[in-house]
mmCIF file of C-alpha atoms in Angstrom:
data_model
loop_
_atom_site.group_PDB
_atom_site.id
_atom_site.type_symbol
_atom_site.label_atom_id
_atom_site.label_comp_id
_atom_site.label_asym_id
_atom_site.label_seq_id
_atom_site.Cartn_x
_atom_site.Cartn_y
_atom_site.Cartn_z
ATOM 1 C CA MET A 51 0.315 0.160 -0.031
ATOM 2 C CA SER A 52 1.193 3.080 -0.833
ATOM 3 C CA PHE A 53 1.376 6.094 1.508
ATOM 4 C CA GLU A 54 -1.088 8.273 -0.384
ATOM 5 C CA THR A 55 -2.882 5.288 -0.259
ATOM 6 C CA PHE A 56 -3.162 4.704 3.380
ATOM 7 C CA ILE A 57 -3.966 8.090 3.745
ATOM 8 C CA GLU A 58 -7.585 8.667 1.369
ATOM 9 C CA GLU A 59 -8.161 5.319 2.870
ATOM 10 C CA ILE A 60 -7.862 6.722 6.760
ATOM 11 C CA LYS A 61 -9.413 10.481 5.773
ATOM 12 C CA SER A 62 -12.264 8.805 4.245
ATOM 13 C CA ASP A 63 -13.594 6.513 7.574
ATOM 14 C CA ASN A 64 -13.212 10.159 9.672
ATOM 15 C CA GLU A 65 -15.621 12.437 9.721
ATOM 16 C CA VAL A 66 -13.290 15.422 10.601
ATOM 17 C CA PRO A 67 -14.829 18.126 13.322
ATOM 18 C CA GLU A 68 -14.294 21.844 14.084
ATOM 19 C CA VAL A 69 -12.130 21.829 16.431
ATOM 20 C CA VAL A 70 -9.786 20.159 14.248
ATOM 21 C CA ASP A 71 -8.651 23.390 12.169
ATOM 22 C CA PHE A 72 -7.698 25.052 15.490
ATOM 23 C CA LYS A 73 -5.576 21.624 16.214
ATOM 24 C CA ILE A 74 -3.467 22.053 12.975
ATOM 25 C CA GLU A 75 -2.919 25.393 13.204
ATOM 26 C CA GLU A 76 -1.888 25.105 16.654
ATOM 27 C CA ALA A 77 0.314 22.024 15.666
ATOM 28 C CA LEU A 78 1.850 23.691 12.581
ATOM 29 C CA ASP A 79 3.168 26.731 14.519
ATOM 30 C CA SER A 80 4.486 24.232 16.856
ATOM 31 C CA ILE A 81 6.691 22.423 14.374
ATOM 32 C CA SER A 82 7.842 26.004 13.010
ATOM 33 C CA LYS A 83 9.589 26.211 16.031
ATOM 34 C CA LYS A 84 10.832 23.117 16.811
ATOM 35 C CA LYS A 85 14.447 23.111 16.120
ATOM 36 C CA PRO A 86 16.560 19.904 14.018
ATOM 37 C CA ILE A 87 17.794 17.449 16.269
ATOM 38 C CA GLN A 88 21.649 16.972 16.097
ATOM 39 C CA ASN A 89 21.666 18.639 12.568
ATOM 40 C CA ARG A 90 20.982 14.921 11.051
ATOM 41 C CA PHE A 91 17.545 14.114 9.827
ATOM 42 C CA LEU A 92 17.112 16.431 7.180
ATOM 43 C CA ARG A 93 13.990 17.698 5.507
ATOM 44 C CA THR A 94 12.270 19.837 2.945
ATOM 45 C CA ALA A 95 10.336 21.905 5.010
ATOM 46 C CA PHE A 96 7.981 22.783 2.328
ATOM 47 C CA LYS A 97 6.911 18.924 1.753
ATOM 48 C CA ARG A 98 7.421 18.079 5.058
ATOM 49 C CA TYR A 99 4.798 20.695 6.618
ATOM 50 C CA ALA A 100 2.697 19.466 4.041
ATOM 51 C CA ILE A 101 2.777 15.690 5.143
ATOM 52 C CA ALA A 102 2.518 16.900 8.655
ATOM 53 C CA PHE A 103 -0.813 18.782 8.272
ATOM 54 C CA ALA A 104 -1.600 15.388 6.360
ATOM 55 C CA VAL A 105 -1.475 13.570 9.118
ATOM 56 C CA ALA A 106 -2.696 15.829 11.744
ATOM 57 C CA PHE A 107 -5.927 16.324 10.091
ATOM 58 C CA ILE A 108 -6.703 12.032 10.430
ATOM 59 C CA CYS A 109 -5.173 11.460 13.346
ATOM 60 C CA LEU A 110 -7.010 15.046 15.588
ATOM 61 C CA ALA A 111 -10.140 13.887 13.019
ATOM 62 C CA ALA A 112 -9.396 9.867 14.600
ATOM 63 C CA VAL A 113 -9.411 11.376 18.622
ATOM 64 C CA SER A 114 -10.977 14.348 19.205
ATOM 65 C CA VAL A 115 -14.522 14.268 19.271
ATOM 66 C CA SER A 116 -15.646 10.487 19.998
ATOM 67 C CA ALA A 117 -12.256 9.597 21.758
ATOM 68 C CA GLN A 118 -12.819 5.782 21.120
ATOM 69 C CA SER A 119 -8.330 5.451 20.856
ATOM 70 C CA TYR A 120 -5.776 7.113 22.013
ATOM 71 C CA ILE A 121 -1.986 6.019 21.914
ATOM 72 C CA TYR A 122 -0.731 6.728 25.112
ATOM 73 C CA TRP A 123 3.123 6.702 23.535
ATOM 74 C CA PRO A 124 6.028 6.156 26.334
ATOM 75 C CA GLY A 125 8.931 8.692 26.600
ATOM 76 C CA VAL A 126 11.523 6.426 26.008
ATOM 77 C CA ILE A 127 9.589 4.689 22.668
ATOM 78 C CA GLU A 128 9.599 8.688 21.394
ATOM 79 C CA ASP A 129 13.542 9.213 22.188
ATOM 80 C CA ARG A 130 14.794 5.798 20.681
ATOM 81 C CA PHE A 131 12.364 6.530 17.517
ATOM 82 C CA SER A 132 13.252 10.323 18.176
ATOM 83 C CA LEU A 133 8.960 10.986 17.193
ATOM 84 C CA ASP A 134 7.498 13.800 15.857
ATOM 85 C CA PHE A 135 4.090 13.647 15.407
ATOM 86 C CA ILE A 136 4.480 13.216 11.919
ATOM 87 C CA ASP A 137 6.314 10.212 13.016
ATOM 88 C CA LYS A 138 3.336 8.987 15.291
ATOM 89 C CA GLY A 139 0.914 9.475 12.735
ATOM 90 C CA ILE A 140 2.373 6.861 10.428
ATOM 91 C CA LEU A 141 3.444 4.551 13.079
ATOM 92 C CA GLU A 142 -0.233 4.771 14.633
ATOM 93 C CA ASN A 143 -2.567 4.687 11.702
ATOM 94 C CA GLY A 144 -0.370 2.460 9.679
ATOM 95 C CA GLY A 145 -0.783 -0.012 12.385
ATOM 96 C CA PHE A 146 2.697 -0.101 13.814
ATOM 97 C CA THR A 147 1.594 0.576 17.351
ATOM 98 C CA MET A 148 -0.719 -1.483 19.635
ATOM 99 C CA ASN A 149 -1.265 0.214 22.888
ATOM 100 C CA GLN A 150 -1.776 -2.641 25.868
ATOM 101 C CA ARG A 151 -3.368 0.773 27.876
ATOM 102 C CA ILE A 152 -6.223 1.114 26.794
ATOM 103 C CA VAL A 153 -8.256 -1.069 23.378
ATOM 104 C CA GLY A 154 -11.689 0.582 21.389
ATOM 105 C CA ASP A 155 -13.359 1.414 24.761
ATOM 106 C CA GLU A 156 -12.330 -0.990 28.202
ATOM 107 C CA PRO A 157 -8.883 -0.920 29.644
ATOM 108 C CA ASP A 158 -6.482 -3.877 28.641
ATOM 109 C CA ILE A 159 -3.798 -3.330 31.398
ATOM 110 C CA LEU A 160 -1.015 -6.228 30.545
ATOM 111 C CA TYR A 161 0.289 -5.421 34.203
ATOM 112 C CA ALA A 162 1.935 -8.158 37.493
ATOM 113 C CA GLU A 163 2.630 -7.224 40.798
ATOM 114 C CA SER A 164 5.460 -9.168 42.517
ATOM 115 C CA ASP A 165 7.889 -8.310 45.512
ATOM 116 C CA GLY A 166 6.207 -4.923 46.368
ATOM 117 C CA VAL A 167 7.044 -3.988 42.403
ATOM 118 C CA THR A 168 3.844 -3.527 39.455
ATOM 119 C CA ILE A 169 5.375 -3.446 35.761
ATOM 120 C CA SER A 170 2.937 -2.722 33.025
ATOM 121 C CA VAL A 171 3.433 -3.301 29.397
ATOM 122 C CA THR A 172 2.401 0.124 28.135
ATOM 123 C CA GLN A 173 2.864 -0.209 24.495
ATOM 124 C CA THR A 174 4.722 -2.078 20.980
ATOM 125 C CA VAL A 175 5.659 -0.814 18.233
ATOM 126 C CA ALA A 176 6.844 -3.799 14.859
ATOM 127 C CA ASP A 177 6.898 -4.434 11.666
ATOM 128 C CA GLY A 178 7.775 -8.094 10.701
ATOM 129 C CA ASN A 179 11.052 -8.461 12.085
ATOM 130 C CA ASN A 180 10.912 -5.777 14.544
ATOM 131 C CA VAL A 181 9.472 -5.261 18.119
ATOM 132 C CA PHE A 182 10.134 -2.682 21.072
ATOM 133 C CA ILE A 183 8.515 -2.894 24.141
ATOM 134 C CA GLY A 184 7.120 -0.303 27.058
ATOM 135 C CA LEU A 185 7.507 -0.802 30.486
ATOM 136 C CA TYR A 186 6.518 1.409 32.869
ATOM 137 C CA ILE A 187 7.661 0.110 36.880
ATOM 138 C CA THR A 188 6.483 1.299 40.305
ATOM 139 C CA GLY A 189 7.551 0.968 43.287
ATOM 140 C CA LEU A 190 11.110 1.248 43.879
ATOM 141 C CA GLU A 191 11.988 5.084 45.567
ATOM 142 C CA GLU A 192 14.379 3.823 47.658
ATOM 143 C CA TYR A 193 16.628 3.210 44.407
ATOM 144 C CA SER A 194 15.456 6.578 42.601
ATOM 145 C CA ASP A 195 18.301 8.213 40.681
ATOM 146 C CA LYS A 196 19.501 4.982 39.960
ATOM 147 C CA GLU A 197 20.628 3.651 37.176
ATOM 148 C CA LEU A 198 18.786 0.024 37.363
ATOM 149 C CA PHE A 199 17.820 -3.017 34.334
ATOM 150 C CA LEU A 200 15.407 -5.900 34.386
ATOM 151 C CA ASP A 201 16.312 -9.508 33.722
ATOM 152 C CA PHE A 202 14.094 -11.173 31.818
ATOM 153 C CA ASP A 203 12.910 -14.268 29.113
ATOM 154 C CA VAL A 204 10.634 -14.004 25.859
ATOM 155 C CA LEU A 205 9.687 -16.511 23.557
ATOM 156 C CA ILE A 206 7.626 -16.183 20.369
ATOM 157 C CA ASP A 207 5.299 -18.711 19.159
ATOM 158 C CA GLY A 208 7.595 -21.070 22.267
ATOM 159 C CA GLU A 209 10.861 -19.810 20.695
ATOM 160 C CA GLU A 210 13.539 -18.237 21.810
ATOM 161 C CA PRO A 211 14.562 -15.140 19.697
ATOM 162 C CA GLU A 212 18.062 -14.202 19.093
ATOM 163 C CA GLY A 213 18.289 -10.714 19.286
ATOM 164 C CA GLN A 214 17.211 -9.250 22.748
ATOM 165 C CA GLU A 215 18.413 -6.050 23.552
ATOM 166 C CA LEU A 216 18.293 -4.367 27.279
ATOM 167 C CA HIS A 217 18.281 -1.190 28.749
ATOM 168 C CA SER A 218 18.422 0.680 31.671
ATOM 169 C CA PHE A 219 16.726 3.164 32.949
ATOM 170 C CA LEU A 220 16.317 5.572 35.527
ATOM 171 C CA TYR A 221 13.399 5.662 38.203
ATOM 172 C CA ASP A 222 12.062 9.321 38.666
ATOM 173 C CA GLU A 223 11.608 10.098 42.008
ATOM 174 C CA GLU A 224 9.048 13.428 40.731
ATOM 175 C CA LYS A 225 7.542 10.690 38.666
ATOM 176 C CA ARG A 226 7.403 7.766 40.701
ATOM 177 C CA CYS A 227 8.395 5.499 38.053
ATOM 178 C CA GLY A 228 10.781 4.279 35.418
ATOM 179 C CA GLU A 229 10.048 3.573 32.756
ATOM 180 C CA THR A 230 12.351 0.877 29.676
ATOM 181 C CA TYR A 231 12.077 -0.642 26.670
ATOM 182 C CA ILE A 232 12.910 -4.582 25.420
ATOM 183 C CA GLU A 233 14.234 -4.541 22.219
ATOM 184 C CA ILE A 234 13.806 -8.257 19.634
ATOM 185 C CA ASP A 235 14.721 -8.743 16.544
ATOM 186 C CA PRO A 236 14.250 -12.118 16.311
ATOM 187 C CA TYR A 237 16.895 -13.114 13.108
ATOM 188 C CA SER A 238 15.199 -16.504 12.481
ATOM 189 C CA ASP A 239 13.685 -17.853 9.565
ATOM 190 C CA ASP A 240 10.551 -19.238 11.845
ATOM 191 C CA LEU A 241 9.975 -15.993 12.882
ATOM 192 C CA SER A 242 10.037 -14.206 9.767
ATOM 193 C CA ASP A 243 7.355 -13.037 10.797
ATOM 194 C CA ILE A 244 5.428 -12.323 13.644
ATOM 195 C CA GLU A 245 2.210 -11.438 12.867
ATOM 196 C CA GLY A 246 -0.722 -12.851 14.737
ATOM 197 C CA ARG A 247 1.874 -14.644 16.600
ATOM 198 C CA GLU A 248 2.141 -15.461 20.659
ATOM 199 C CA ILE A 249 4.554 -13.591 22.914
ATOM 200 C CA VAL A 250 5.863 -14.487 27.023
ATOM 201 C CA LEU A 251 7.571 -11.957 28.613
ATOM 202 C CA ASP A 252 8.632 -13.122 32.309
ATOM 203 C CA ILE A 253 10.659 -10.804 33.873
ATOM 204 C CA LYS A 254 13.292 -12.705 36.421
ATOM 205 C CA THR A 255 14.505 -9.600 38.800
ATOM 206 C CA ILE A 256 15.453 -6.127 39.010
ATOM 207 C CA ARG A 257 19.250 -5.249 38.756
ATOM 208 C CA LEU A 258 21.257 -2.401 40.103
ATOM 209 C CA PHE A 259 23.397 -1.359 36.500
ATOM 210 C CA GLU A 260 27.282 -1.656 37.813
ATOM 211 C CA GLY A 261 28.715 -1.408 34.095
ATOM 212 C CA PHE A 262 29.828 -3.054 32.477
ATOM 213 C CA GLU A 263 33.315 -6.039 32.325
ATOM 214 C CA ASP A 264 35.641 -6.123 29.224
ATOM 215 C CA ASN A 265 32.142 -4.663 26.911
ATOM 216 C CA LEU A 266 30.204 -7.272 28.890
ATOM 217 C CA LEU A 267 27.399 -6.920 31.073
ATOM 218 C CA GLN A 268 27.961 -9.336 34.106
ATOM 219 C CA LEU A 269 25.403 -10.362 35.693
ATOM 220 C CA ASP A 270 25.799 -11.902 38.690
ATOM 221 C CA ASN A 271 27.978 -9.014 40.127
ATOM 222 C CA CYS A 272 24.596 -6.882 40.108
ATOM 223 C CA GLU A 273 22.759 -6.663 43.072
ATOM 224 C CA ILE A 274 19.279 -7.669 42.819
ATOM 225 C CA ILE A 275 16.382 -4.828 44.176
ATOM 226 C CA ALA A 276 13.465 -6.721 43.885
ATOM 227 C CA LYS A 277 12.865 -10.983 42.490
ATOM 228 C CA GLY A 278 9.519 -12.115 41.688
ATOM 229 C CA VAL A 279 7.427 -13.352 38.261
ATOM 230 C CA TRP A 280 6.369 -10.846 36.116
ATOM 231 C CA HIS A 281 4.446 -11.835 33.651
ATOM 232 C CA PHE A 282 3.130 -11.304 30.797
ATOM 233 C CA GLU A 283 1.202 -12.840 27.096
ATOM 234 C CA TRP A 284 -0.242 -10.743 24.114
ATOM 235 C CA THR A 285 -0.688 -11.460 20.480
ATOM 236 C CA LEU A 286 2.090 -9.449 18.289
ATOM 237 C CA SER A 287 0.692 -7.078 15.870
ATOM 238 C CA CYS A 288 2.424 -5.047 12.768
ATOM 239 C CA GLY A 289 1.918 -3.088 10.336
ATOM 240 C CA ASP A 290 2.439 -3.640 6.385
ATOM 241 C CA LEU A 291 3.113 -0.344 5.283
ATOM 242 C CA ASN A 292 5.903 -1.446 2.834
ATOM 243 C CA LYS A 293 7.923 -1.130 0.167
ATOM 244 C CA GLU A 294 10.288 -3.608 -2.288
ATOM 245 C CA TRP A 295 12.158 -3.258 -4.224
ATOM 246 C CA THR A 296 13.454 -6.710 -7.296
ATOM 247 C CA LEU A 297 16.567 -5.217 -8.947
ATOM 248 C CA SER A 298 20.327 -5.896 -10.012
ATOM 249 C CA LYS A 299 22.230 -3.131 -8.579
ATOM 250 C CA LYS A 300 26.382 -3.303 -8.741
ATOM 251 C CA ILE A 301 27.439 -1.803 -5.515
ATOM 252 C CA GLY A 302 30.400 -0.309 -6.646
ATOM 253 C CA ASP A 303 33.888 -2.546 -7.074
ATOM 254 C CA THR A 304 32.970 -4.459 -3.929
ATOM 255 C CA GLY A 305 32.047 -7.399 -5.761
ATOM 256 C CA MET A 306 28.063 -7.250 -4.402
ATOM 257 C CA VAL A 307 25.048 -7.368 -6.085
ATOM 258 C CA MET A 308 22.188 -6.217 -4.478
ATOM 259 C CA THR A 309 18.487 -7.956 -5.305
ATOM 260 C CA TYR A 310 16.009 -7.499 -3.090
ATOM 261 C CA VAL A 311 15.120 -4.678 -1.084
ATOM 262 C CA ARG A 312 12.139 -4.179 1.508
ATOM 263 C CA ALA A 313 11.043 -0.893 3.874
ATOM 264 C CA THR A 314 9.277 -0.529 6.649
ATOM 265 C CA PRO A 315 8.810 2.811 8.543
ATOM 266 C CA ILE A 316 11.252 1.010 11.560
ATOM 267 C CA GLY A 317 13.113 -2.050 8.855
ATOM 268 C CA LEU A 318 15.799 -2.701 6.361
ATOM 269 C CA TYR A 319 16.285 -5.819 4.976
ATOM 270 C CA ILE A 320 18.150 -6.294 1.932
ATOM 271 C CA GLU A 321 19.485 -9.641 -0.169
ATOM 272 C CA PHE A 322 22.888 -9.386 -2.142
ATOM 273 C CA LYS A 323 24.663 -11.627 -4.549
ATOM 274 C CA SER A 324 27.954 -12.267 -4.746
ATOM 275 C CA GLU A 325 29.787 -11.793 -8.681
ATOM 276 C CA SER A 326 32.012 -14.138 -8.018
ATOM 277 C CA ASP A 327 31.177 -18.029 -7.892
ATOM 278 C CA SER A 328 34.061 -18.493 -5.741
ATOM 279 C CA ILE A 329 33.164 -16.915 -2.555
ATOM 280 C CA ASP A 330 35.522 -15.846 0.618
ATOM 281 C CA TYR A 331 33.408 -15.832 3.460
ATOM 282 C CA SER A 332 35.809 -14.791 5.582
ATOM 283 C CA GLU A 333 35.804 -11.160 4.014
ATOM 284 C CA ASP A 334 33.035 -9.262 5.899
ATOM 285 C CA PHE A 335 31.935 -7.010 2.792
ATOM 286 C CA PHE A 336 29.124 -5.298 5.306
ATOM 287 C CA LEU A 337 31.477 -4.596 7.847
ATOM 288 C CA GLU A 338 34.374 -2.908 4.840
ATOM 289 C CA HIS A 339 31.688 -0.506 3.328
ATOM 290 C CA TYR A 340 28.413 0.052 6.357
ATOM 291 C CA LEU A 341 24.805 1.490 4.732
ATOM 292 C CA TYR A 342 25.431 5.221 5.792
ATOM 293 C CA GLY A 343 23.058 6.743 4.953
ATOM 294 C CA ILE A 344 19.395 6.680 3.486
ATOM 295 C CA ARG A 345 18.281 9.234 0.643
ATOM 296 C CA LEU A 346 14.907 10.240 0.440
ATOM 297 C CA SER A 347 12.753 11.967 -2.188
ATOM 298 C CA ASP A 348 13.250 15.184 -1.282
ATOM 299 C CA GLY A 349 17.086 14.914 -2.335
ATOM 300 C CA SER A 350 17.430 15.480 1.400
ATOM 301 C CA CYS A 351 19.618 12.066 3.367
ATOM 302 C CA ILE A 352 19.117 10.739 6.567
ATOM 303 C CA TYR A 353 22.310 9.817 7.674
ATOM 304 C CA ASN A 354 23.834 7.299 10.365
ATOM 305 C CA ALA A 355 19.988 5.394 9.500
ATOM 306 C CA LEU A 356 21.586 1.880 11.166
ATOM 307 C CA ALA A 357 20.173 1.287 14.741
ATOM 308 C CA SER A 358 20.549 -2.272 15.683
ATOM 309 C CA GLY A 359 20.481 -5.907 13.369
ATOM 310 C CA THR A 360 22.893 -8.221 11.625
ATOM 311 C CA PHE A 361 24.412 -9.163 8.424
ATOM 312 C CA ASN A 362 25.871 -12.336 7.292
ATOM 313 C CA TRP A 363 26.407 -14.577 4.272
ATOM 314 C CA VAL A 364 24.189 -17.646 3.160
ATOM 315 C CA PHE A 365 24.213 -20.805 1.928
ATOM 316 C CA ASP A 366 22.172 -23.397 -0.018
ATOM 317 C CA SER A 367 19.702 -19.475 -1.479
ATOM 318 C CA ASP A 368 19.265 -17.573 -3.634
ATOM 319 C CA TYR A 369 20.732 -14.971 -2.683
ATOM 320 C CA ASP A 370 24.586 -14.834 -1.316
ATOM 321 C CA TYR A 371 24.611 -12.119 1.769
ATOM 322 C CA TYR A 372 21.618 -10.387 4.064
ATOM 323 C CA ILE A 373 21.485 -7.592 5.883
ATOM 324 C CA ASP A 374 18.365 -6.860 8.760
ATOM 325 C CA PHE A 375 18.641 -3.914 10.396
ATOM 326 C CA ASN A 376 15.790 -1.899 13.018
ATOM 327 C CA LEU A 377 16.140 1.967 11.786
ATOM 328 C CA SER A 378 17.215 4.571 13.836
ATOM 329 C CA LYS A 379 14.785 7.351 13.141
ATOM 330 C CA VAL A 380 11.011 6.767 11.633
ATOM 331 C CA ILE A 381 10.744 6.909 7.559
ATOM 332 C CA ASN A 382 8.206 6.095 4.793
ATOM 333 C CA PRO A 383 8.806 3.655 2.318
ATOM 334 C CA GLU A 384 7.467 5.480 -0.362
ATOM 335 C CA GLU A 385 10.200 8.746 0.420
ATOM 336 C CA ILE A 386 13.446 6.294 -0.012
ATOM 337 C CA SER A 387 14.946 7.043 -3.326
ATOM 338 C CA ALA A 388 18.975 5.328 -2.535
ATOM 339 C CA LEU A 389 20.935 4.381 -0.176
ATOM 340 C CA LEU A 390 24.557 4.786 1.059
ATOM 341 C CA PHE A 391 26.914 2.632 0.985
ATOM 342 C CA ILE A 392 29.727 3.672 2.231
ATOM 343 C CA LYS A 393 33.491 3.313 -0.526
ATOM 344 C CA GLU A 394 36.074 3.718 2.538
ATOM 345 C CA ALA A 395 36.884 4.852 5.628
ATOM 346 C CA PRO A 396 37.784 7.343 7.182
ATOM 347 C CA PHE A 397 35.576 9.643 5.620
ATOM 348 C CA ASP A 398 34.645 13.162 6.809
ATOM 349 C CA ASN A 399 31.010 12.079 9.418
ATOM 350 C CA ASP A 400 30.198 15.324 10.201
ATOM 351 C CA ASN A 401 29.938 16.485 6.233
ATOM 352 C CA PRO A 402 29.378 14.002 4.148
ATOM 353 C CA SER A 403 29.147 14.078 0.074
ATOM 354 C CA GLU A 404 27.945 11.556 -2.398
ATOM 355 C CA GLU A 405 31.636 10.660 -3.737
ATOM 356 C CA ASP A 406 32.123 9.032 -0.019
ATOM 357 C CA PHE A 407 28.973 6.557 -1.253
ATOM 358 C CA TYR A 408 28.317 4.357 -3.586
ATOM 359 C CA VAL A 409 24.581 5.537 -4.531
ATOM 360 C CA ILE A 410 22.319 2.799 -5.170
ATOM 361 C CA GLU A 411 19.454 3.953 -7.075
ATOM 362 C CA LEU A 412 16.131 2.533 -6.324
ATOM 363 C CA ASN A 413 13.663 4.330 -8.254
#
């Protein structure tokens, strides 16, 4: 589904109240005063505001009068993706986010209490390959301003996903709560599409974060401040707004050919073929020629676009190499026009030019 079609379908299903006009003007005035974030994400202002107008129109129309649904955005999720209201509109209307606090007209809070501590699952953000789970924790006032983390186990359809990322958090004394998120990347052919799959999350302990030793978290050395069973089960839901490209584009003189790309607002998956019949598996293409940027249809670029993921050679398949990453920033797949692979490191990270990259056009 194209973004334009997606917008029109949502608009046709919503009656727009008069109050929306005021809210749109208020939102546009707010974004016009907003400062850029570290100069990393560039957009053409007019086009950005035009999209902002459309998404604000839809979002406000959907919630202003009927209040049948409300998306709660945990601050940690907002920070993770540097979300603005345009990005939230893409994720909400595309079905990429599910809010456990309110479903329809009835509250459906996923929470568990143990050892005097209550943990709630506030939100999931997911596409077919990536899951972000927002968590809200109360009952740890005596550990305010201490850096904490959760020790957990997670299963998707009974299988443990390969990629699980911990994020420490501070317990806010004023708000009397802590917020964190768990990031899951299945990295498995059996879990290549997580839509509709059952997820089980068991949090076992809450510990003081004592830092890393040799770049590894030494779990046994971290003091346990709460121990119990915080158990959660629910069905994963993810959006279907994506774009695919089947192509045959050489990545400069690297010996690799890009054959397939699939992009969602939060993830990017790419397949490659080697030009050589005898592959040297000891060489790692992606470490040498990292995908550093994504160029948009308006000519602007998003650098440091990838956040976390996996890449590797593949055996006995119709492709030889793949990249599967989640993104550092929400991107409308319809706006992606080219991918930028580093030619040679080092280069000027602060002021890169297209000469620093193999520019692979997608359209």
